[in-house]
Amino acid sequence: MPTVIAVLNQKGGSGKTTTATNLATHLHAGGESTLLVDLDPQGSATDWADEREGDDLCPVVRMGKSLARDLPRVASGYKWVVIDGAPQVAELAAAAIKAADTVIIPVQPSPYDIWACADLTELIKARQEVTDGQPKAAFMVSRAIQNTRLSGEVGTALDSYELHTLKRGTTQRVDYADTAKYGGTVLDLPDEHKARHEFKMLAREIKEFAHE
């Protein structure tokens, strides 16, 4: 069975699809068979996939509320599954949590985004109570603005939810949007590029967390 990572946040604009597409591409490019599941009714990951060109691409499939039931069949043979979750749809979030081994919650460093995590963390904890702590879950600081006080304080603010917070995250860079326009990711950028290095370090930490 594959390791299933769900990237979830019920608030739009959190960097959820950016994280999911870059993570799936990173895993696939590393030679590990990876499936990206688009659970968002808006189909952002599917639109991103439609812009891609090339042969060796991470496959993308759209799924819905029957995800937990159908995923074992659809994902057979893959090592990793990355789910791009749906904002504001509790039923789809619950389906992703049920199917996942690991949940990653991108959250921007703003009070509104931190407060908006409350419902999602309750869904995760309710699932953990009946499944011996599964799925494991962690916050990921997304689209942080460097050298600002709020970006530095977000980890402390998230502590109240009593979930792990990853050390790595993403910063506000135009490169994420620029590469997505043509179905790419920051991994298409040169090795010395800061955005590429930033996400490689984040992906490495997510893999380690998923396999702990």
Coordinates of N, CA and C in Angstrom, one line a residue:
M1 N 0.8 -1.2 0.0 CA 0.0 0.0 0.0 C 0.9 1.3 0.0
P2 N 0.4 2.3 -0.7 CA 1.2 3.5 -0.7 C 1.1 4.3 0.6
T3 N 2.0 5.2 0.8 CA 1.9 6.2 1.9 C 1.1 7.3 1.4
V4 N 0.0 7.7 2.1 CA -0.9 8.7 1.6 C -0.7 10.0 2.4
I5 N -0.4 11.1 1.7 CA -0.2 12.4 2.4 C -1.3 13.3 1.9
A6 N -2.1 13.8 2.8 CA -3.2 14.7 2.4 C -2.8 16.1 2.8
V7 N -2.8 17.0 1.8 CA -2.5 18.4 2.1 C -3.8 19.2 2.2
L8 N -4.1 19.6 3.4 CA -5.5 20.1 3.7 C -5.5 21.4 4.4
N9 N -6.4 22.2 4.1 CA -6.7 23.5 4.8 C -8.1 23.9 4.3
Q10 N -9.0 24.1 5.1 CA -10.4 24.5 4.7 C -10.5 26.0 4.4
K11 N -9.4 26.7 4.5 CA -9.4 28.1 4.2 C -8.7 28.3 2.8
G12 N -9.3 28.9 1.9 CA -8.7 29.1 0.6 C -7.5 30.0 0.7
G13 N -6.6 29.9 -0.3 CA -5.4 30.8 -0.4 C -4.3 30.4 0.6
S14 N -4.3 29.2 1.1 CA -3.3 28.8 2.1 C -2.0 28.3 1.5
G15 N -2.0 28.1 0.2 CA -0.9 27.4 -0.5 C -1.0 25.9 -0.6
K16 N -2.2 25.4 -0.4 CA -2.5 24.0 -0.4 C -2.1 23.3 -1.7
T17 N -2.6 23.9 -2.8 CA -2.4 23.3 -4.1 C -0.9 23.4 -4.5
T18 N -0.3 24.6 -4.2 CA 1.1 24.8 -4.5 C 1.9 23.7 -3.8
T19 N 1.6 23.5 -2.5 CA 2.3 22.5 -1.7 C 2.1 21.1 -2.3
A20 N 0.9 20.7 -2.6 CA 0.6 19.4 -3.1 C 1.3 19.1 -4.5
T21 N 1.2 20.1 -5.4 CA 1.8 19.8 -6.7 C 3.3 19.8 -6.7
N22 N 3.9 20.7 -5.9 CA 5.4 20.6 -5.7 C 5.8 19.4 -5.0
L23 N 5.1 18.9 -4.0 CA 5.5 17.7 -3.3 C 5.4 16.5 -4.1
A24 N 4.3 16.4 -4.9 CA 4.1 15.2 -5.7 C 5.1 15.1 -6.8
T25 N 5.4 16.3 -7.4 CA 6.5 16.4 -8.4 C 7.8 16.0 -7.9
H26 N 8.1 16.5 -6.7 CA 9.4 16.2 -6.0 C 9.6 14.7 -5.8
L27 N 8.5 14.0 -5.3 CA 8.6 12.6 -5.0 C 8.7 11.8 -6.3
H28 N 7.9 12.2 -7.3 CA 8.0 11.5 -8.6 C 9.3 11.7 -9.3
A29 N 9.9 12.9 -9.2 CA 11.2 13.2 -9.9 C 12.3 12.4 -9.2
G30 N 12.1 12.0 -7.9 CA 13.1 11.2 -7.2 C 13.0 9.8 -7.5
G31 N 12.2 9.4 -8.5 CA 12.1 8.0 -8.9 C 11.2 7.2 -8.1
E32 N 10.3 7.8 -7.3 CA 9.3 7.1 -6.5 C 8.0 7.3 -7.1
S33 N 7.3 6.2 -7.5 CA 6.0 6.3 -8.1 C 5.0 7.0 -7.3
T34 N 4.4 8.1 -7.8 CA 3.6 9.0 -7.1 C 2.3 9.4 -7.8
L35 N 1.2 9.3 -7.2 CA -0.1 9.7 -7.7 C -0.5 11.0 -7.0
L36 N -0.9 12.0 -7.8 CA -1.5 13.2 -7.2 C -3.0 13.1 -7.4
V37 N -3.8 13.2 -6.3 CA -5.2 13.2 -6.3 C -5.8 14.6 -6.1
D38 N -6.6 15.0 -7.0 CA -7.3 16.3 -6.9 C -8.6 16.1 -6.3
L39 N -8.8 16.6 -5.1 CA -10.0 16.4 -4.3 C -10.8 17.7 -4.3
D40 N -10.2 18.8 -4.9 CA -10.8 20.1 -4.8 C -11.9 20.2 -6.0
P41 N -13.1 20.5 -5.7 CA -14.1 20.7 -6.7 C -13.7 21.7 -7.8
Q42 N -12.9 22.7 -7.4 CA -12.4 23.7 -8.3 C -11.4 23.1 -9.3
G43 N -10.8 22.0 -9.0 CA -9.9 21.3 -9.9 C -8.6 22.1 -10.2
S44 N -8.1 22.8 -9.3 CA -6.9 23.5 -9.5 C -5.7 22.7 -9.9
A45 N -5.5 21.5 -9.2 CA -4.4 20.6 -9.6 C -4.6 20.0 -10.9
T46 N -5.8 19.7 -11.3 CA -6.1 19.2 -12.7 C -5.8 20.3 -13.7
D47 N -6.2 21.5 -13.5 CA -5.9 22.6 -14.4 C -4.4 22.7 -14.6
W48 N -3.7 22.6 -13.4 CA -2.2 22.7 -13.5 C -1.6 21.6 -14.3
A49 N -2.2 20.4 -14.1 CA -1.7 19.2 -14.9 C -1.9 19.4 -16.4
D50 N -3.0 20.0 -16.8 CA -3.4 20.2 -18.2 C -2.4 21.1 -18.9
E51 N -1.6 21.9 -18.1 CA -0.7 22.8 -18.8 C 0.7 22.2 -19.0
R52 N 0.9 21.0 -18.4 CA 2.2 20.4 -18.5 C 2.5 19.8 -19.8
E53 N 3.8 19.7 -20.1 CA 4.3 19.0 -21.3 C 5.4 18.1 -20.9
G54 N 5.5 16.9 -21.6 CA 6.5 15.9 -21.4 C 5.9 14.6 -21.1
D55 N 6.8 13.6 -21.1 CA 6.4 12.2 -21.0 C 6.4 11.7 -19.5
D56 N 7.5 12.0 -18.8 CA 7.7 11.5 -17.5 C 7.1 12.4 -16.4
L57 N 5.7 12.4 -16.3 CA 5.0 13.3 -15.5 C 4.2 12.5 -14.4
C58 N 4.1 13.1 -13.2 CA 3.3 12.6 -12.2 C 1.9 12.6 -12.6
P59 N 1.2 11.4 -12.6 CA -0.2 11.3 -13.0 C -1.1 12.0 -11.9
V60 N -2.2 12.6 -12.4 CA -3.2 13.3 -11.6 C -4.6 12.8 -11.9
V61 N -5.3 12.4 -10.8 CA -6.7 12.0 -11.0 C -7.6 12.8 -10.1
R62 N -8.8 13.0 -10.6 CA -9.8 13.7 -9.7 C -10.7 12.7 -9.0
M63 N -10.9 12.9 -7.8 CA -11.8 12.0 -7.0 C -12.7 12.9 -6.1
G64 N -13.7 12.2 -5.4 CA -14.6 12.9 -4.6 C -14.8 12.3 -3.3
K65 N -16.1 12.4 -2.7 CA -16.3 12.0 -1.4 C -16.2 10.5 -1.1
S66 N -16.1 9.7 -2.2 CA -15.9 8.2 -2.1 C -14.4 7.9 -2.0
L67 N -13.6 8.9 -1.8 CA -12.1 8.7 -1.8 C -11.6 7.6 -1.0
A68 N -12.0 7.5 0.3 CA -11.5 6.5 1.2 C -11.8 5.1 0.7
R69 N -13.0 4.9 0.1 CA -13.4 3.6 -0.5 C -12.6 3.3 -1.7
D70 N -12.4 4.3 -2.6 CA -11.9 4.0 -4.0 C -10.4 4.1 -4.1
L71 N -9.8 4.8 -3.2 CA -8.3 5.1 -3.3 C -7.5 3.8 -3.3
P72 N -7.7 2.8 -2.5 CA -6.9 1.6 -2.6 C -6.8 1.0 -4.0
R73 N -7.9 1.0 -4.7 CA -8.0 0.5 -6.0 C -7.2 1.4 -7.0
V74 N -7.5 2.7 -6.9 CA -6.9 3.6 -7.8 C -5.4 3.8 -7.7
A75 N -5.0 3.7 -6.4 CA -3.6 3.9 -6.1 C -2.7 2.7 -6.0
S76 N -3.3 1.6 -6.4 CA -2.5 0.3 -6.4 C -1.3 0.4 -7.2
G77 N -0.1 0.0 -6.6 CA 1.1 0.1 -7.4 C 2.0 1.3 -7.2
Y78 N 1.4 2.3 -6.5 CA 2.2 3.6 -6.3 C 2.8 3.5 -4.9
K79 N 3.9 4.2 -4.7 CA 4.6 4.3 -3.4 C 4.1 5.4 -2.6
W80 N 3.7 6.5 -3.3 CA 3.2 7.7 -2.6 C 1.9 8.1 -3.3
V81 N 1.0 8.7 -2.5 CA -0.2 9.4 -2.9 C -0.2 10.7 -2.2
V82 N -0.4 11.8 -3.0 CA -0.5 13.1 -2.4 C -1.9 13.6 -2.8
I83 N -2.7 14.0 -1.8 CA -4.0 14.5 -2.0 C -4.1 16.0 -1.8
D84 N -4.5 16.7 -2.9 CA -4.8 18.1 -2.8 C -6.2 18.3 -2.3
G85 N -6.4 18.7 -1.1 CA -7.7 18.7 -0.5 C -8.6 19.8 -0.9
A86 N -9.8 19.8 -0.4 CA -10.8 20.8 -0.8 C -11.0 21.9 0.3
P87 N -11.0 23.2 0.0 CA -11.4 24.2 1.0 C -12.9 24.2 1.3
Q88 N -13.2 24.5 2.5 CA -14.6 24.8 2.9 C -15.6 23.6 2.7
V89 N -15.1 22.4 2.5 CA -16.0 21.3 2.3 C -15.7 20.2 3.4
A90 N -16.4 20.3 4.5 CA -16.0 19.4 5.6 C -16.1 17.9 5.2
E91 N -17.1 17.6 4.4 CA -17.3 16.2 4.0 C -16.1 15.7 3.3
L92 N -15.5 16.5 2.4 CA -14.3 16.1 1.6 C -13.1 16.0 2.5
A93 N -13.0 17.0 3.4 CA -11.8 17.0 4.3 C -11.9 15.7 5.2
A94 N -13.1 15.3 5.7 CA -13.2 14.1 6.5 C -12.8 12.9 5.7
A95 N -13.2 12.8 4.4 CA -12.8 11.7 3.5 C -11.3 11.6 3.4
A96 N -10.6 12.8 3.2 CA -9.2 12.8 3.0 C -8.5 12.4 4.3
I97 N -9.0 12.8 5.4 CA -8.4 12.4 6.7 C -8.5 10.9 6.9
K98 N -9.7 10.4 6.6 CA -9.9 8.9 6.7 C -8.9 8.1 5.8
A99 N -8.6 8.7 4.7 CA -7.8 7.9 3.7 C -6.3 8.1 4.0
A100 N -5.9 9.2 4.7 CA -4.5 9.6 4.8 C -3.7 8.8 5.9
D101 N -2.5 8.7 5.7 CA -1.5 8.3 6.7 C -0.9 9.5 7.4
T102 N -0.8 10.6 6.7 CA -0.2 11.8 7.2 C -1.0 13.0 6.6
V103 N -1.3 14.0 7.4 CA -1.9 15.2 7.0 C -1.0 16.4 7.2
I104 N -0.8 17.1 6.1 CA 0.0 18.4 6.2 C -0.9 19.5 6.0
I105 N -0.8 20.5 7.0 CA -1.7 21.7 7.0 C -0.9 22.9 6.7
P106 N -1.0 23.4 5.5 CA -0.3 24.7 5.2 C -1.1 25.8 5.8
V107 N -0.4 26.7 6.5 CA -1.1 27.8 7.1 C -0.2 29.1 7.0
Q108 N -0.9 30.1 6.5 CA -0.2 31.4 6.4 C 0.0 32.1 7.7
P109 N 1.0 32.9 7.9 CA 1.2 33.5 9.2 C 0.4 34.8 9.4
S110 N -0.9 34.5 9.6 CA -1.9 35.6 9.9 C -2.9 35.1 10.9
P111 N -3.4 35.9 11.8 CA -4.3 35.5 12.8 C -5.5 34.8 12.2
Y112 N -6.0 35.3 11.1 CA -7.2 34.7 10.5 C -7.0 33.3 10.0
D113 N -5.8 33.1 9.4 CA -5.5 31.7 8.9 C -5.3 30.8 10.1
I114 N -4.7 31.2 11.2 CA -4.5 30.4 12.3 C -5.8 30.0 13.0
W115 N -6.7 31.0 13.1 CA -8.0 30.7 13.7 C -8.8 29.7 12.8
A116 N -8.6 29.8 11.5 CA -9.4 29.0 10.6 C -9.0 27.5 10.7
C117 N -7.9 27.2 11.3 CA -7.5 25.8 11.5 C -8.3 25.0 12.5
A118 N -9.1 25.7 13.3 CA -9.8 25.0 14.4 C -10.7 23.9 14.0
D119 N -11.5 24.1 13.0 CA -12.4 23.0 12.6 C -11.7 21.8 12.0
L120 N -10.6 22.1 11.2 CA -9.8 21.0 10.6 C -9.1 20.2 11.7
T121 N -8.5 20.9 12.7 CA -7.8 20.1 13.7 C -8.8 19.3 14.6
E122 N -10.0 19.8 14.7 CA -11.0 19.0 15.5 C -11.3 17.7 14.7
L123 N -11.5 17.8 13.3 CA -11.7 16.6 12.5 C -10.6 15.6 12.6
I124 N -9.4 16.1 12.6 CA -8.2 15.2 12.7 C -8.1 14.5 14.0
K125 N -8.3 15.3 15.1 CA -8.3 14.7 16.4 C -9.4 13.7 16.7
A126 N -10.6 14.0 16.1 CA -11.7 13.0 16.3 C -11.3 11.7 15.6
R127 N -10.7 11.8 14.4 CA -10.3 10.6 13.7 C -9.2 9.9 14.5
Q128 N -8.2 10.6 15.1 CA -7.1 10.0 15.8 C -7.6 9.2 17.0
E129 N -8.7 9.7 17.6 CA -9.2 9.1 18.9 C -9.7 7.7 18.6
V130 N -10.1 7.4 17.4 CA -10.7 6.1 17.1 C -9.8 5.2 16.3
T131 N -8.6 5.7 16.0 CA -7.7 5.0 15.1 C -6.2 4.9 15.7
D132 N -6.1 5.0 17.0 CA -4.8 4.9 17.7 C -3.8 5.9 17.2
G133 N -4.3 7.2 17.0 CA -3.5 8.3 16.7 C -3.2 8.5 15.2
Q134 N -3.9 7.8 14.3 CA -3.7 8.0 12.9 C -4.9 8.9 12.3
P135 N -4.6 9.7 11.3 CA -3.3 9.9 10.7 C -2.4 10.9 11.6
K136 N -1.1 10.8 11.4 CA -0.3 11.8 12.1 C -0.5 13.1 11.3
A137 N -0.3 14.3 12.0 CA -0.6 15.6 11.3 C 0.4 16.6 11.8
A138 N 0.7 17.5 10.9 CA 1.6 18.6 11.2 C 1.2 19.9 10.4
F139 N 1.4 21.0 11.1 CA 1.3 22.3 10.4 C 2.6 22.6 9.6
M140 N 2.4 23.4 8.5 CA 3.5 23.8 7.7 C 3.3 25.3 7.4
V141 N 4.2 26.1 7.9 CA 4.1 27.6 7.6 C 4.3 27.9 6.1
S142 N 3.3 28.5 5.5 CA 3.2 28.7 4.1 C 3.2 30.2 3.8
R143 N 3.9 30.5 2.7 CA 3.9 31.9 2.2 C 4.3 32.9 3.2
A144 N 5.3 32.6 4.1 CA 5.8 33.5 5.1 C 6.5 34.6 4.4
I145 N 6.4 35.8 5.0 CA 7.2 37.0 4.5 C 8.4 37.0 5.4
Q146 N 9.6 37.0 4.8 CA 10.8 36.9 5.6 C 11.1 38.1 6.4
N147 N 11.7 37.9 7.6 CA 12.1 39.0 8.5 C 10.9 39.8 9.0
T148 N 9.8 39.2 9.2 CA 8.6 39.9 9.8 C 8.4 39.2 11.1
R149 N 7.9 39.9 12.1 CA 7.7 39.4 13.4 C 6.6 38.3 13.4
L150 N 5.5 38.6 12.7 CA 4.4 37.6 12.7 C 4.8 36.3 12.1
S151 N 5.7 36.3 11.1 CA 6.2 35.0 10.5 C 6.9 34.2 11.6
G152 N 7.7 34.9 12.4 CA 8.4 34.3 13.5 C 7.6 33.8 14.6
E153 N 6.4 34.4 14.8 CA 5.6 34.0 16.0 C 4.5 33.0 15.6
V154 N 4.3 32.6 14.4 CA 3.2 31.7 14.0 C 3.4 30.4 14.6
G155 N 4.6 29.9 14.8 CA 4.8 28.6 15.4 C 4.2 28.5 16.8
T156 N 4.5 29.6 17.6 CA 4.0 29.7 18.9 C 2.4 29.7 19.0
A157 N 1.9 30.5 18.0 CA 0.4 30.6 17.9 C -0.2 29.2 17.6
L158 N 0.4 28.4 16.8 CA -0.1 27.1 16.4 C 0.0 26.1 17.5
D159 N 0.8 26.3 18.5 CA 1.1 25.4 19.6 C -0.2 25.1 20.3
S160 N -1.2 26.0 20.3 CA -2.4 25.8 21.1 C -3.2 24.6 20.5
Y161 N -3.0 24.3 19.3 CA -3.7 23.2 18.6 C -3.1 21.8 19.0
E162 N -2.0 21.8 19.6 CA -1.3 20.6 20.0 C -1.0 19.6 18.9
L163 N -0.6 20.1 17.8 CA -0.2 19.3 16.7 C 1.3 19.7 16.4
H164 N 2.0 18.8 15.7 CA 3.4 19.1 15.3 C 3.4 20.2 14.3
T165 N 4.5 21.1 14.4 CA 4.7 22.1 13.3 C 6.1 21.8 12.7
L166 N 6.1 21.7 11.4 CA 7.3 21.4 10.7 C 8.3 22.6 10.8
K167 N 9.6 22.3 10.8 CA 10.6 23.3 10.9 C 10.7 24.1 9.6
R168 N 10.5 23.4 8.5 CA 10.6 24.0 7.1 C 9.3 24.4 6.7
G169 N 9.3 25.4 5.8 CA 8.0 25.9 5.2 C 8.3 26.6 3.9
T170 N 7.4 27.4 3.4 CA 7.6 28.1 2.2 C 7.5 29.6 2.5
T171 N 8.2 30.4 1.7 CA 8.1 31.9 1.8 C 7.4 32.5 0.6
Q172 N 7.0 33.7 0.7 CA 6.3 34.4 -0.3 C 7.2 34.7 -1.5
R173 N 7.1 33.9 -2.5 CA 8.0 34.1 -3.7 C 7.2 34.0 -5.0
V174 N 7.4 34.8 -5.9 CA 6.6 34.8 -7.2 C 6.9 33.5 -8.0
D175 N 8.0 32.9 -7.7 CA 8.4 31.7 -8.5 C 7.4 30.6 -8.4
Y176 N 6.7 30.4 -7.3 CA 5.7 29.4 -7.2 C 4.6 29.6 -8.2
A177 N 4.1 30.8 -8.3 CA 3.0 31.1 -9.2 C 3.6 31.1 -10.7
D178 N 4.7 31.6 -10.9 CA 5.3 31.7 -12.2 C 5.5 30.3 -12.8
T179 N 6.0 29.4 -12.0 CA 6.2 28.0 -12.6 C 4.9 27.3 -12.7
A180 N 3.9 27.6 -11.9 CA 2.7 26.9 -12.0 C 1.9 27.2 -13.2
K181 N 2.1 28.4 -13.8 CA 1.4 28.9 -15.0 C 1.5 27.9 -16.1
Y182 N 2.7 27.3 -16.3 CA 2.9 26.4 -17.4 C 2.9 24.9 -16.9
G183 N 2.3 24.6 -15.8 CA 2.3 23.3 -15.3 C 3.6 22.8 -14.7
G184 N 4.4 23.8 -14.2 CA 5.7 23.4 -13.6 C 5.7 23.6 -12.1
T185 N 6.9 23.4 -11.6 CA 7.1 23.6 -10.1 C 8.4 24.3 -9.9
V186 N 8.7 24.7 -8.7 CA 10.0 25.3 -8.5 C 11.2 24.4 -8.7
L187 N 10.9 23.1 -8.8 CA 11.9 22.1 -9.1 C 12.4 22.2 -10.5
D188 N 11.7 23.0 -11.4 CA 12.2 23.2 -12.7 C 13.2 24.3 -12.8
L189 N 13.4 25.0 -11.6 CA 14.3 26.2 -11.6 C 15.8 25.6 -11.4
P190 N 16.8 26.4 -11.7 CA 18.2 26.0 -11.5 C 18.5 25.6 -10.0
D191 N 19.5 24.8 -9.9 CA 19.8 24.3 -8.5 C 20.1 25.4 -7.5
E192 N 20.7 26.5 -8.0 CA 21.1 27.5 -7.0 C 19.9 28.4 -6.7
H193 N 18.7 28.2 -7.2 CA 17.6 29.1 -7.0 C 17.0 28.8 -5.6
K194 N 16.7 29.9 -4.8 CA 16.3 29.8 -3.5 C 15.0 29.1 -3.3
A195 N 14.0 29.3 -4.2 CA 12.7 28.6 -4.1 C 12.9 27.1 -4.2
R196 N 13.7 26.7 -5.2 CA 14.0 25.3 -5.4 C 14.6 24.6 -4.1
H197 N 15.6 25.3 -3.6 CA 16.2 24.7 -2.4 C 15.3 24.7 -1.2
E198 N 14.5 25.8 -1.1 CA 13.5 25.9 0.0 C 12.5 24.7 0.0
F199 N 12.0 24.4 -1.2 CA 11.0 23.3 -1.3 C 11.7 21.9 -1.2
K200 N 12.9 21.8 -1.7 CA 13.6 20.5 -1.5 C 13.8 20.1 0.0
M201 N 14.1 21.1 0.8 CA 14.3 20.9 2.2 C 13.0 20.6 2.9
L202 N 11.9 21.3 2.5 CA 10.6 21.0 3.0 C 10.1 19.6 2.6
A203 N 10.3 19.2 1.4 CA 9.8 17.9 1.0 C 10.6 16.8 1.7
R204 N 11.9 17.0 2.0 CA 12.7 16.1 2.7 C 12.1 15.9 4.1
E205 N 11.7 17.0 4.8 CA 11.2 16.9 6.1 C 9.8 16.3 6.1
I206 N 9.0 16.5 5.1 CA 7.7 15.9 5.1 C 7.9 14.4 4.9
K207 N 8.8 13.9 4.1 CA 9.0 12.5 3.9 C 9.5 11.9 5.2
E208 N 10.4 12.5 5.9 CA 10.9 12.0 7.2 C 9.7 11.9 8.2
F209 N 8.9 12.9 8.2 CA 7.8 13.0 9.2 C 6.8 11.8 8.8
A210 N 6.5 11.6 7.6 CA 5.6 10.6 7.1 C 6.1 9.2 7.5
H211 N 7.4 9.0 7.5 CA 7.9 7.7 7.8 C 8.4 7.5 9.2
E212 N 8.2 8.5 10.1 CA 8.6 8.3 11.5 C 7.8 7.2 12.2

